[in-house]
Amino acid sequence: MTTKDAMIEFRDVHKYYGDYHALRGITATIRPGEFFSLLGPSGCGKTTLLRTIAGFEDISSGAVLVDGRDMAGVPANKRPTNMVFQSYAIFPHLSVEENVGFGLRRDPRSKDEKARAVAEALEMVGLKGYGKRAAHALSGGQRQRVALARALILKPKVLLLDEPLSALDKKMREQMQVELIRLQRQVGITFILVTHDQEEALVMSDRIAVMFEGEIAQLADPETLYRRPNSRKVADFIGTMNFLPARVLEENAGAVEIEAAGFGRIHVDASQVMGGATAEGATVGFRPETLTILYEGSAATDRESMATIEEVVYFGDMTYYDVKIDGTETPVRISMRNVFGRPVLDRGARARVGWSPGALVLFR
Amino acid sequence: MASSSGKSAEGRSEAASGLLLVSPTLIYAVLLLAAPLVTVLIYSLSLEGGGFGFDNYVTAWSDRINQLLIIRSLTVSLSVTLVTVLLAYPVAYFVSFYVKPERKSLWLFLITIPFWTSYLIRVFLWKVILGFNGVINSGLMSIGIIDEPLQAINYNVPALVMTLAHAYAPFAILPIFVALEKIDRSFLEAGRDLGESQLMTFFRVTLPLSMPGVIAAVLIVFIPTVGDYVTPDLIGGGKLPMIANRIEGTLLKQNNRELGSAIAVGAMIVVAVVSIVFLLLNRRFLKGAK
Ligand SMILES: Nc1ncnc2c1ncn2[C@@H]1O[C@H](COP(=O)(O)OP(=O)(O)OP(=O)(O)O)[C@@H](O)[C@H]1O
Ligand SMILES: [Mg+2]
């Protein structure tokens, strides 16, 4: 890959904390102008990986390249990256404008021009007129905006964000997600976001790297990640997926014929066959919304199975049904949009469940 | 109505129990702090022929010796403060930033070791080291570098400053250490991230954020050293009195309570003024840090 397509390049990056192997051979490329997310459970090494880009963490082996340049030996203050810290790290002894202008000390521009740049940066993050405020007199959301302005004013090549939204309440978080996307499009800078919230990653990112225990399990765009997770672990981490045991009957150039209890014989295309099976053997996976309960007059689906409704969870716009398909042991979850005029079914009712072989994935 | 009177009764009993709780402290504060202060104030204002006035102050502070002594006291204590804080800061910085968390308490413990012996013994120790027949002089003489004892290291202000700075070092290290410990390390990373070197990050982030500890250290060292009278006596050999020695002499030896009190109150005012200047400087410094 030429450097033109790579803003960040990890080449077999390893990191040890004493005996603890925190990063286990990370190889990945982040493109210029991309909104990239590092997603994974707590302790998987997301922050560590982000900090190797910023220069706060030395790597044990491998290489980290920013815009084609190896960062080995380049101190944090000399790197073309800036960071929004999880705690925001807004200097408490400085005012808002002093915080935003902190990195401009060596900027050759005149004092007036710098003041204008600070005012513009504050306006960009929606804090026009807040410059004279003391840093400690800000709310969490405002602090975050100051942190963004302080980093973006330096026009970095890459902006690093470590769980920037985790300290905000749900409403504020959703608002900031939209604003971050808008801001990223406006400035065109590569954003790298660390998060453990899969929904946040799906909403915001162009591409996502899912990490487990110091390794990247899958790197893909949100849709691929959701529809074609490459292992049960990834499938489990992102959204909900139903798993049912399956038996492989025959194999033909990547495509397989399987037999799954309750579903019968299914032809699975090569693109739907993934690795990452567990000791139980082959498994088929369905997202809840790929199964539908068929009402009278519903459009026909490729295949149908009969089932009994075991549990009904009503969410207003959605209803979740846990149903047991005839011939299976474990219930599967189905999510249905509550369309006007369509009754919510009761527990114990019998139902026809429609599905399509193209929507499933096979882990083997 | 009933509920509101019930509430106020409760409030009263709460206030009463609060008073009861603080009363030992209050009695202590009144008896040991306020009462002596008021007594000294009254003495300083009492006139010989009865009545009150500022005559004692005029007498005390028009005396050239008193003027010289307060200047010497301030010079000594400001030098001690400067030396102590400048030496204490790197120690506190080292313990806070470079010592592993599990070792920090051990280091603090080691720093307090000099306090295990009494202050007097420590002062005598310095006398043994710096004195006329002390370790340094006899050492230098025995290897033939000098022929007779150096006067320069004994009975002078630098010797006083050295002794006092040693005595007050832990008092200065601890508040600075606490202030440094309280600084979130992500502030320092933010400083680096925004393009500043380690040194500039220190001056723009670490130092301003640790200023409360530095000011505490300054006051803790400055205030008691102005009034010290044991060290000048022992190290200065009686030749380098400070203002406290003068107060002692006037109050006890000359038995002139009125004049002694006037010197004491005057010295107190000077200390208070200097301390307030420090506090204001700190505020200016924090505001001005750009
Ligand atoms: N300074 C350190 N010394 C030793 N181990 C560390 C250090 N920093 C991180 N670790 C370990 O490395 C692993 C990865 O840490 P990291 O902070 O990158 O996780 P994370 O994915 O960001 O998790 P979280 O979502 O909880 O922030 C963790 O198991 C952690 O305990
Ligand atoms: Mg983290």
CSV table of C-alpha atoms and ligand atoms in Angstrom, one decimal, chain A residues 46-47 86 162-163 194, ligand 2:
chain,number,residue,atom,x,y,z
A,46,LYS,CA,-7.8,0.2,22.7
A,47,THR,CA,-6.3,3.1,24.8
A,86,GLN,CA,-11.1,10.9,28.3
A,162,ASP,CA,-10.3,8.3,23.9
A,163,GLU,CA,-13.9,7.6,24.9
A,194,VAL,CA,-11.8,4.7,21.0
C,2,MG,MG,-9.3,2.9,27.6
